[in-house]
């Protein structure tokens, strides 16, 4: 399952890929890849890594490994309140413990948010007014 904005981006990418296929004509290597080089063949990791780092620099973002995108996505999902079991499944972790151990740094802020929600639900009006004033 993918969010709609990713599906839309992949559809646009597919159109560009079909155009590249037509342009390459008989030089096209059909490997049925989503991401490939200009001839349809495998994208060498070093080239992909260089392109990724160029994009980071262009966007003014700090250096990170390509694999760090996976960790960033998991952290963002957890801080958005997505259930850890779903994050575990998306990451392909066989055990929930792996997900929780790896992303435990996110839990303290989630715990504060949970306590604030309990205060909002069960706290008296005076506590709510004090909290909103802070």
Tab-separated table of C-alpha atoms in Angstrom:
chain	number	residue	atom	x	y	z
A	1	UNK	CA	0.000	0.000	0.000
A	2	UNK	CA	1.297	3.439	-0.938
A	3	UNK	CA	0.057	6.981	-0.334
A	4	UNK	CA	-1.620	8.638	-3.327
A	5	UNK	CA	1.179	11.205	-3.815
A	6	UNK	CA	3.663	8.331	-4.299
A	7	UNK	CA	1.347	6.550	-6.743
A	8	UNK	CA	1.014	9.792	-8.726
A	9	UNK	CA	4.799	10.293	-8.775
A	10	UNK	CA	5.337	6.694	-9.928
A	11	UNK	CA	2.835	7.135	-12.759
A	12	UNK	CA	4.697	10.249	-13.925
A	13	UNK	CA	7.978	8.358	-13.640
A	14	UNK	CA	6.534	5.527	-15.744
A	15	UNK	CA	5.643	7.969	-18.527
A	16	UNK	CA	9.215	9.333	-18.538
A	17	UNK	CA	10.554	5.778	-18.528
A	18	UNK	CA	8.410	4.815	-21.540
A	19	UNK	CA	9.720	7.902	-23.357
A	20	UNK	CA	13.301	6.836	-22.541
A	21	UNK	CA	12.504	3.339	-23.827
A	22	UNK	CA	11.302	4.763	-27.142
A	23	UNK	CA	14.353	7.028	-27.389
A	24	UNK	CA	16.786	4.168	-26.667
A	25	UNK	CA	15.032	1.947	-29.218
A	26	UNK	CA	16.980	-1.293	-29.730
A	27	UNK	CA	19.613	-0.303	-27.134
A	28	UNK	CA	16.958	-0.695	-24.407
A	29	UNK	CA	17.585	-3.602	-22.021
A	30	UNK	CA	14.246	-4.866	-20.737
A	31	UNK	CA	14.632	-5.859	-17.103
A	32	UNK	CA	11.182	-4.675	-15.931
A	33	UNK	CA	12.781	-2.302	-13.406
A	34	UNK	CA	11.029	0.613	-11.765
A	35	UNK	CA	14.297	2.560	-11.516
A	36	UNK	CA	16.883	1.939	-14.201
A	37	UNK	CA	19.588	3.701	-16.161
A	38	UNK	CA	18.871	5.469	-19.470
A	39	UNK	CA	19.011	2.140	-21.325
A	40	UNK	CA	16.693	0.222	-18.981
A	41	UNK	CA	19.519	-1.689	-17.338
A	42	UNK	CA	20.565	-1.806	-13.694
A	43	UNK	CA	21.528	1.466	-12.071
A	44	UNK	CA	25.018	1.118	-10.542
A	45	UNK	CA	24.841	1.876	-6.827
A	46	UNK	CA	27.740	4.313	-6.985
A	47	UNK	CA	25.879	6.385	-9.594
A	48	UNK	CA	22.688	6.282	-7.537
A	49	UNK	CA	24.614	7.263	-4.433
A	50	UNK	CA	26.260	10.193	-6.245
A	51	UNK	CA	22.896	11.416	-7.559
A	52	UNK	CA	21.359	11.125	-4.092
A	53	UNK	CA	24.149	13.166	-2.520
A	54	UNK	CA	23.891	15.788	-5.273
A	55	UNK	CA	20.164	16.118	-4.503
A	56	UNK	CA	20.854	16.480	-0.785
A	57	UNK	CA	23.408	19.205	-1.459
A	58	UNK	CA	21.082	21.001	-3.894
A	59	UNK	CA	18.298	20.931	-1.284
A	60	UNK	CA	20.643	22.198	1.439
A	61	UNK	CA	20.249	19.026	3.477
A	62	UNK	CA	23.003	17.351	5.481
A	63	UNK	CA	24.843	14.270	4.291
A	64	UNK	CA	23.101	10.957	4.908
A	65	UNK	CA	23.296	7.454	3.540
A	66	UNK	CA	20.590	6.340	1.118
A	67	UNK	CA	19.524	3.716	3.672
A	68	UNK	CA	18.900	6.513	6.202
A	69	UNK	CA	15.751	7.394	4.247
A	70	UNK	CA	14.218	4.191	5.620
A	71	UNK	CA	15.007	5.245	9.187
A	72	UNK	CA	13.710	8.747	8.570
A	73	UNK	CA	10.423	7.396	7.217
A	74	UNK	CA	9.967	5.100	10.232
A	75	UNK	CA	10.734	7.912	12.676
A	76	UNK	CA	8.318	10.272	10.938
A	77	UNK	CA	5.548	7.657	10.919
A	78	UNK	CA	6.000	6.936	14.619
A	79	UNK	CA	6.016	10.625	15.564
A	80	UNK	CA	2.840	11.042	13.513
A	81	UNK	CA	1.237	8.484	15.803
A	82	UNK	CA	1.210	5.548	13.388
A	83	UNK	CA	0.981	2.338	15.412
A	84	UNK	CA	4.379	0.613	15.826
A	85	UNK	CA	2.922	-2.683	14.561
A	86	UNK	CA	2.106	-1.059	11.224
A	87	UNK	CA	5.580	0.527	11.064
A	88	UNK	CA	7.059	-2.915	11.805
A	89	UNK	CA	5.126	-4.416	8.884
A	90	UNK	CA	6.095	-1.592	6.517
A	91	UNK	CA	9.770	-2.030	7.413
A	92	UNK	CA	9.585	-5.804	7.114
A	93	UNK	CA	10.848	-6.445	10.638
A	94	UNK	CA	9.969	-9.989	11.676
A	95	UNK	CA	9.543	-8.981	15.334
A	96	UNK	CA	7.959	-5.855	16.846
A	97	UNK	CA	10.847	-5.794	19.313
A	98	UNK	CA	13.248	-4.912	16.486
A	99	UNK	CA	11.127	-1.883	15.563
A	100	UNK	CA	10.658	-0.739	19.150
A	101	UNK	CA	14.334	-1.208	20.048
A	102	UNK	CA	15.516	0.628	16.932
A	103	UNK	CA	13.121	3.555	17.278
A	104	UNK	CA	12.935	3.863	21.058
A	105	UNK	CA	14.335	7.416	20.793
A	106	UNK	CA	10.929	8.466	19.441
A	107	UNK	CA	9.005	7.076	22.419
A	108	UNK	CA	9.682	9.822	25.024
A	109	UNK	CA	8.000	12.511	22.907
A	110	UNK	CA	5.165	10.102	22.169
A	111	UNK	CA	4.783	9.437	25.890
A	112	UNK	CA	4.516	13.203	26.614
A	113	UNK	CA	1.886	13.519	23.896
A	114	UNK	CA	-0.056	10.595	25.384
A	115	UNK	CA	0.026	12.184	28.840
A	116	UNK	CA	-1.167	15.491	27.389
A	117	UNK	CA	-4.079	13.689	25.756
A	118	UNK	CA	-4.993	12.072	29.071
A	119	UNK	CA	-4.834	15.487	30.744
A	120	UNK	CA	-7.073	16.914	28.027
A	121	UNK	CA	-9.572	14.094	28.443
A	122	UNK	CA	-9.654	13.669	32.216
A	123	UNK	CA	-8.136	16.869	33.640
A	124	UNK	CA	-10.345	19.486	35.191
A	125	UNK	CA	-11.107	22.799	33.496
A	126	UNK	CA	-8.505	24.670	35.593
A	127	UNK	CA	-5.706	22.292	34.478
A	128	UNK	CA	-6.745	22.731	30.845
A	129	UNK	CA	-6.715	26.533	31.202
A	130	UNK	CA	-3.233	26.417	32.824
A	131	UNK	CA	-1.923	24.171	30.056
A	132	UNK	CA	-3.303	26.394	27.299
A	133	UNK	CA	-1.722	29.460	28.938
A	134	UNK	CA	1.747	27.799	28.779
